[in-house]
């Protein structure tokens, strides 16, 4: 292809020079078309080379309608490909931004979750310290709200023992109670 790329500038036949340049433009366009799916940047380079070849053909033969048409066609194709690449790049950037935001959000949530147990531990520690301080500050003989003295607790336990139902008493009552016979037999 390198030999064909160098369109002879000193050729005496302008028609042949125009045809060679036109054919090189077509070849470059087809190569670009084949590369478009796998390597769009390479395709852009090949399209640019095709445009240069078509310009050369139009420079030698200004009336060449095919070279002019192909030149305009490849220009549009190249503009469309550039636009497509820009859109893809924009979408990739937006996707990357979304992923970064999601990651930052997850990191923030983890940080908050890790800090919450620390906060709870601090609160519990503070409560325990307050309780210890209150217990130390209160005289030994005084009772606090909701607490019983030793005497009250002992009296309550004794009362509960008296009301307990003992299994041996239940068995005696059941054994002593006989089954009543019906008064009449029908």
mmCIF file of C-alpha atoms in Angstrom:
data_model
loop_
_atom_site.group_PDB
_atom_site.id
_atom_site.type_symbol
_atom_site.label_atom_id
_atom_site.label_comp_id
_atom_site.label_asym_id
_atom_site.label_seq_id
_atom_site.Cartn_x
_atom_site.Cartn_y
_atom_site.Cartn_z
ATOM 1 C CA UNK A 1 0.000 0.000 0.000
ATOM 2 C CA UNK A 2 2.911 2.363 0.636
ATOM 3 C CA UNK A 3 3.849 2.416 -3.031
ATOM 4 C CA UNK A 4 0.268 3.234 -3.988
ATOM 5 C CA UNK A 5 -0.003 5.951 -1.367
ATOM 6 C CA UNK A 6 2.597 7.967 -3.172
ATOM 7 C CA UNK A 7 0.569 9.167 -6.093
ATOM 8 C CA UNK A 8 3.019 10.202 -8.758
ATOM 9 C CA UNK A 9 3.196 13.963 -8.853
ATOM 10 C CA UNK A 10 5.162 14.156 -12.052
ATOM 11 C CA UNK A 11 2.918 11.834 -14.069
ATOM 12 C CA UNK A 12 2.047 13.387 -17.384
ATOM 13 C CA UNK A 13 -1.377 11.738 -17.479
ATOM 14 C CA UNK A 14 -3.635 13.610 -14.985
ATOM 15 C CA UNK A 15 -6.467 11.113 -15.560
ATOM 16 C CA UNK A 16 -4.302 8.235 -14.409
ATOM 17 C CA UNK A 17 -3.084 10.244 -11.377
ATOM 18 C CA UNK A 18 -6.711 11.054 -10.454
ATOM 19 C CA UNK A 19 -7.757 7.376 -10.796
ATOM 20 C CA UNK A 20 -4.849 6.200 -8.629
ATOM 21 C CA UNK A 21 -5.665 8.794 -5.941
ATOM 22 C CA UNK A 22 -9.371 7.929 -6.138
ATOM 23 C CA UNK A 23 -8.626 4.191 -5.768
ATOM 24 C CA UNK A 24 -6.327 4.857 -2.813
ATOM 25 C CA UNK A 25 -9.150 6.876 -1.220
ATOM 26 C CA UNK A 26 -11.556 3.968 -1.750
ATOM 27 C CA UNK A 27 -9.071 1.480 -0.280
ATOM 28 C CA UNK A 28 -8.449 3.656 2.779
ATOM 29 C CA UNK A 29 -12.193 4.100 3.276
ATOM 30 C CA UNK A 30 -12.780 0.327 3.159
ATOM 31 C CA UNK A 31 -9.945 -0.295 5.617
ATOM 32 C CA UNK A 32 -11.424 2.336 7.924
ATOM 33 C CA UNK A 33 -14.853 0.770 7.608
ATOM 34 C CA UNK A 34 -13.428 -2.635 8.580
ATOM 35 C CA UNK A 35 -11.577 -1.147 11.573
ATOM 36 C CA UNK A 36 -14.514 0.936 12.815
ATOM 37 C CA UNK A 37 -15.972 -1.765 15.065
ATOM 38 C CA UNK A 38 -12.744 -2.888 16.703
ATOM 39 C CA UNK A 39 -10.587 0.261 16.660
ATOM 40 C CA UNK A 40 -12.565 3.454 16.009
ATOM 41 C CA UNK A 41 -9.500 5.675 16.460
ATOM 42 C CA UNK A 42 -7.643 3.794 13.715
ATOM 43 C CA UNK A 43 -10.747 4.085 11.527
ATOM 44 C CA UNK A 44 -10.693 7.871 11.984
ATOM 45 C CA UNK A 45 -7.064 7.938 10.823
ATOM 46 C CA UNK A 46 -7.872 5.831 7.764
ATOM 47 C CA UNK A 47 -10.854 8.043 6.915
ATOM 48 C CA UNK A 48 -8.579 11.088 7.134
ATOM 49 C CA UNK A 49 -6.155 9.410 4.704
ATOM 50 C CA UNK A 50 -9.072 8.618 2.360
ATOM 51 C CA UNK A 51 -10.131 12.289 2.446
ATOM 52 C CA UNK A 52 -6.590 13.354 1.553
ATOM 53 C CA UNK A 53 -6.552 10.944 -1.400
ATOM 54 C CA UNK A 54 -9.944 12.175 -2.645
ATOM 55 C CA UNK A 55 -8.739 15.790 -2.348
ATOM 56 C CA UNK A 56 -5.699 14.865 -4.415
ATOM 57 C CA UNK A 57 -7.951 13.271 -7.039
ATOM 58 C CA UNK A 58 -10.200 16.371 -7.113
ATOM 59 C CA UNK A 59 -7.120 18.601 -7.358
ATOM 60 C CA UNK A 60 -5.907 16.786 -10.452
ATOM 61 C CA UNK A 61 -9.391 16.292 -11.981
ATOM 62 C CA UNK A 62 -11.785 18.957 -10.592
ATOM 63 C CA UNK A 63 -14.680 17.590 -12.655
ATOM 64 C CA UNK A 64 -14.467 14.111 -11.075
ATOM 65 C CA UNK A 65 -17.969 13.785 -9.559
ATOM 66 C CA UNK A 66 -17.219 10.391 -7.990
ATOM 67 C CA UNK A 67 -14.214 11.729 -6.070
ATOM 68 C CA UNK A 68 -16.267 14.721 -4.917
ATOM 69 C CA UNK A 69 -19.190 12.502 -3.804
ATOM 70 C CA UNK A 70 -16.887 10.076 -1.978
ATOM 71 C CA UNK A 71 -15.069 12.959 -0.296
ATOM 72 C CA UNK A 72 -18.348 14.373 1.054
ATOM 73 C CA UNK A 73 -19.539 10.896 2.052
ATOM 74 C CA UNK A 74 -16.355 10.127 4.004
ATOM 75 C CA UNK A 75 -16.481 13.561 5.671
ATOM 76 C CA UNK A 76 -19.998 12.774 6.945
ATOM 77 C CA UNK A 77 -18.952 9.284 7.977
ATOM 78 C CA UNK A 78 -15.979 10.712 9.854
ATOM 79 C CA UNK A 79 -18.132 13.345 11.608
ATOM 80 C CA UNK A 80 -20.654 10.664 12.639
ATOM 81 C CA UNK A 81 -17.890 8.455 14.020
ATOM 82 C CA UNK A 82 -16.380 11.353 15.986
ATOM 83 C CA UNK A 83 -19.810 12.160 17.424
ATOM 84 C CA UNK A 84 -20.360 8.506 18.334
ATOM 85 C CA UNK A 85 -16.970 8.331 20.059
ATOM 86 C CA UNK A 86 -17.676 11.518 22.009
ATOM 87 C CA UNK A 87 -21.043 10.132 23.149
ATOM 88 C CA UNK A 88 -19.425 6.860 24.210
ATOM 89 C CA UNK A 89 -16.749 8.738 26.100
ATOM 90 C CA UNK A 90 -19.404 10.899 27.778
ATOM 91 C CA UNK A 91 -21.422 7.809 28.754
ATOM 92 C CA UNK A 92 -18.309 6.121 30.123
ATOM 93 C CA UNK A 93 -17.487 9.222 32.141
ATOM 94 C CA UNK A 94 -21.050 9.393 33.496
ATOM 95 C CA UNK A 95 -20.918 5.691 34.359
ATOM 96 C CA UNK A 96 -17.580 6.202 36.108
ATOM 97 C CA UNK A 97 -19.010 9.181 38.003
ATOM 98 C CA UNK A 98 -22.041 7.115 39.084
ATOM 99 C CA UNK A 99 -19.782 4.279 40.234
ATOM 100 C CA UNK A 100 -17.594 6.717 42.149
ATOM 101 C CA UNK A 101 -20.675 8.249 43.800
ATOM 102 C CA UNK A 102 -22.013 4.797 44.689
ATOM 103 C CA UNK A 103 -18.637 3.821 46.133
ATOM 104 C CA UNK A 104 -18.446 7.036 48.145
ATOM 105 C CA UNK A 105 -21.990 6.445 49.421
ATOM 106 C CA UNK A 106 -21.139 2.879 50.454
ATOM 107 C CA UNK A 107 -17.952 4.049 52.155
ATOM 108 C CA UNK A 108 -19.923 6.707 54.036
ATOM 109 C CA UNK A 109 -22.540 4.157 55.133
ATOM 110 C CA UNK A 110 -19.838 1.744 56.327
ATOM 111 C CA UNK A 111 -18.165 4.553 58.213
ATOM 112 C CA UNK A 112 -21.451 5.468 59.894
ATOM 113 C CA UNK A 113 -22.155 1.831 60.758
ATOM 114 C CA UNK A 114 -18.692 1.446 62.216
ATOM 115 C CA UNK A 115 -19.102 4.623 64.241
ATOM 116 C CA UNK A 116 -22.545 3.741 65.623
ATOM 117 C CA UNK A 117 -21.251 0.886 67.819
ATOM 118 C CA UNK A 118 -18.577 3.253 69.124
ATOM 119 C CA UNK A 119 -21.268 5.800 69.979
ATOM 120 C CA UNK A 120 -23.358 3.127 71.727
ATOM 121 C CA UNK A 121 -20.366 1.951 73.725
ATOM 122 C CA UNK A 122 -19.628 5.498 74.797
ATOM 123 C CA UNK A 123 -23.257 6.014 75.864
ATOM 124 C CA UNK A 124 -23.263 2.771 77.841
ATOM 125 C CA UNK A 125 -19.997 3.689 79.499
ATOM 126 C CA UNK A 126 -21.344 7.101 80.437
ATOM 127 C CA UNK A 127 -24.511 5.557 81.876
ATOM 128 C CA UNK A 128 -22.491 3.079 83.922
ATOM 129 C CA UNK A 129 -20.260 5.837 85.222
ATOM 130 C CA UNK A 130 -23.297 7.911 86.193
ATOM 131 C CA UNK A 131 -24.846 4.951 87.990
ATOM 132 C CA UNK A 132 -21.619 4.269 89.830
ATOM 133 C CA UNK A 133 -21.339 7.920 90.827
ATOM 134 C CA UNK A 134 -24.937 7.943 92.051
ATOM 135 C CA UNK A 135 -24.431 4.726 93.994
ATOM 136 C CA UNK A 136 -21.303 6.116 95.616
ATOM 137 C CA UNK A 137 -23.029 9.404 96.443
ATOM 138 C CA UNK A 138 -26.095 7.806 98.083
ATOM 139 C CA UNK A 139 -25.728 6.783 101.749
ATOM 140 C CA UNK A 140 -25.804 3.047 102.394
ATOM 141 C CA UNK A 141 -28.991 3.106 104.479
ATOM 142 C CA UNK A 142 -31.116 5.057 101.992
ATOM 143 C CA UNK A 143 -33.086 3.251 99.375
ATOM 144 C CA UNK A 144 -33.488 4.542 95.851
ATOM 145 C CA UNK A 145 -36.688 4.780 93.841
ATOM 146 C CA UNK A 146 -37.817 1.336 92.765
ATOM 147 C CA UNK A 147 -35.482 -0.487 95.211
ATOM 148 C CA UNK A 148 -36.376 -2.431 98.396
ATOM 149 C CA UNK A 149 -34.575 -2.623 101.632
ATOM 150 C CA UNK A 150 -33.275 -5.995 102.816
ATOM 151 C CA UNK A 151 -36.062 -6.300 105.339
ATOM 152 C CA UNK A 152 -38.759 -5.645 102.715
ATOM 153 C CA UNK A 153 -37.229 -8.208 100.358
ATOM 154 C CA UNK A 154 -37.094 -10.867 103.115
ATOM 155 C CA UNK A 155 -40.735 -10.223 104.050
ATOM 156 C CA UNK A 156 -41.800 -10.522 100.405
ATOM 157 C CA UNK A 157 -39.966 -13.851 100.004
ATOM 158 C CA UNK A 158 -41.559 -15.252 103.178
ATOM 159 C CA UNK A 159 -45.022 -14.275 101.934
ATOM 160 C CA UNK A 160 -44.375 -16.003 98.626
ATOM 161 C CA UNK A 161 -43.242 -19.201 100.377
ATOM 162 C CA UNK A 162 -46.487 -19.341 102.333
ATOM 163 C CA UNK A 163 -48.520 -19.096 99.135
ATOM 164 C CA UNK A 164 -46.533 -21.724 97.251
ATOM 165 C CA UNK A 165 -48.355 -24.903 96.335
ATOM 166 C CA UNK A 166 -46.310 -27.927 97.259
ATOM 167 C CA UNK A 167 -46.611 -31.022 95.059
ATOM 168 C CA UNK A 168 -46.996 -33.408 98.016
ATOM 169 C CA UNK A 169 -49.996 -31.433 99.296
ATOM 170 C CA UNK A 170 -51.671 -31.605 95.885
ATOM 171 C CA UNK A 171 -51.210 -35.388 95.764
ATOM 172 C CA UNK A 172 -52.715 -35.827 99.284
ATOM 173 C CA UNK A 173 -55.749 -33.753 98.389
ATOM 174 C CA UNK A 174 -56.309 -35.745 95.205
ATOM 175 C CA UNK A 175 -55.949 -39.107 96.990
ATOM 176 C CA UNK A 176 -58.276 -38.116 99.798
ATOM 177 C CA UNK A 177 -60.972 -36.981 97.448
ATOM 178 C CA UNK A 178 -62.911 -39.979 96.363
ATOM 179 C CA UNK A 179 -65.014 -40.286 93.304
ATOM 180 C CA UNK A 180 -68.592 -39.568 94.216
ATOM 181 C CA UNK A 181 -71.146 -42.241 93.424
ATOM 182 C CA UNK A 182 -74.265 -41.133 91.649
ATOM 183 C CA UNK A 183 -77.251 -40.888 93.978
ATOM 184 C CA UNK A 184 -79.567 -42.795 91.706
ATOM 185 C CA UNK A 185 -79.081 -45.405 89.158
ATOM 186 C CA UNK A 186 -81.423 -45.083 86.282
#
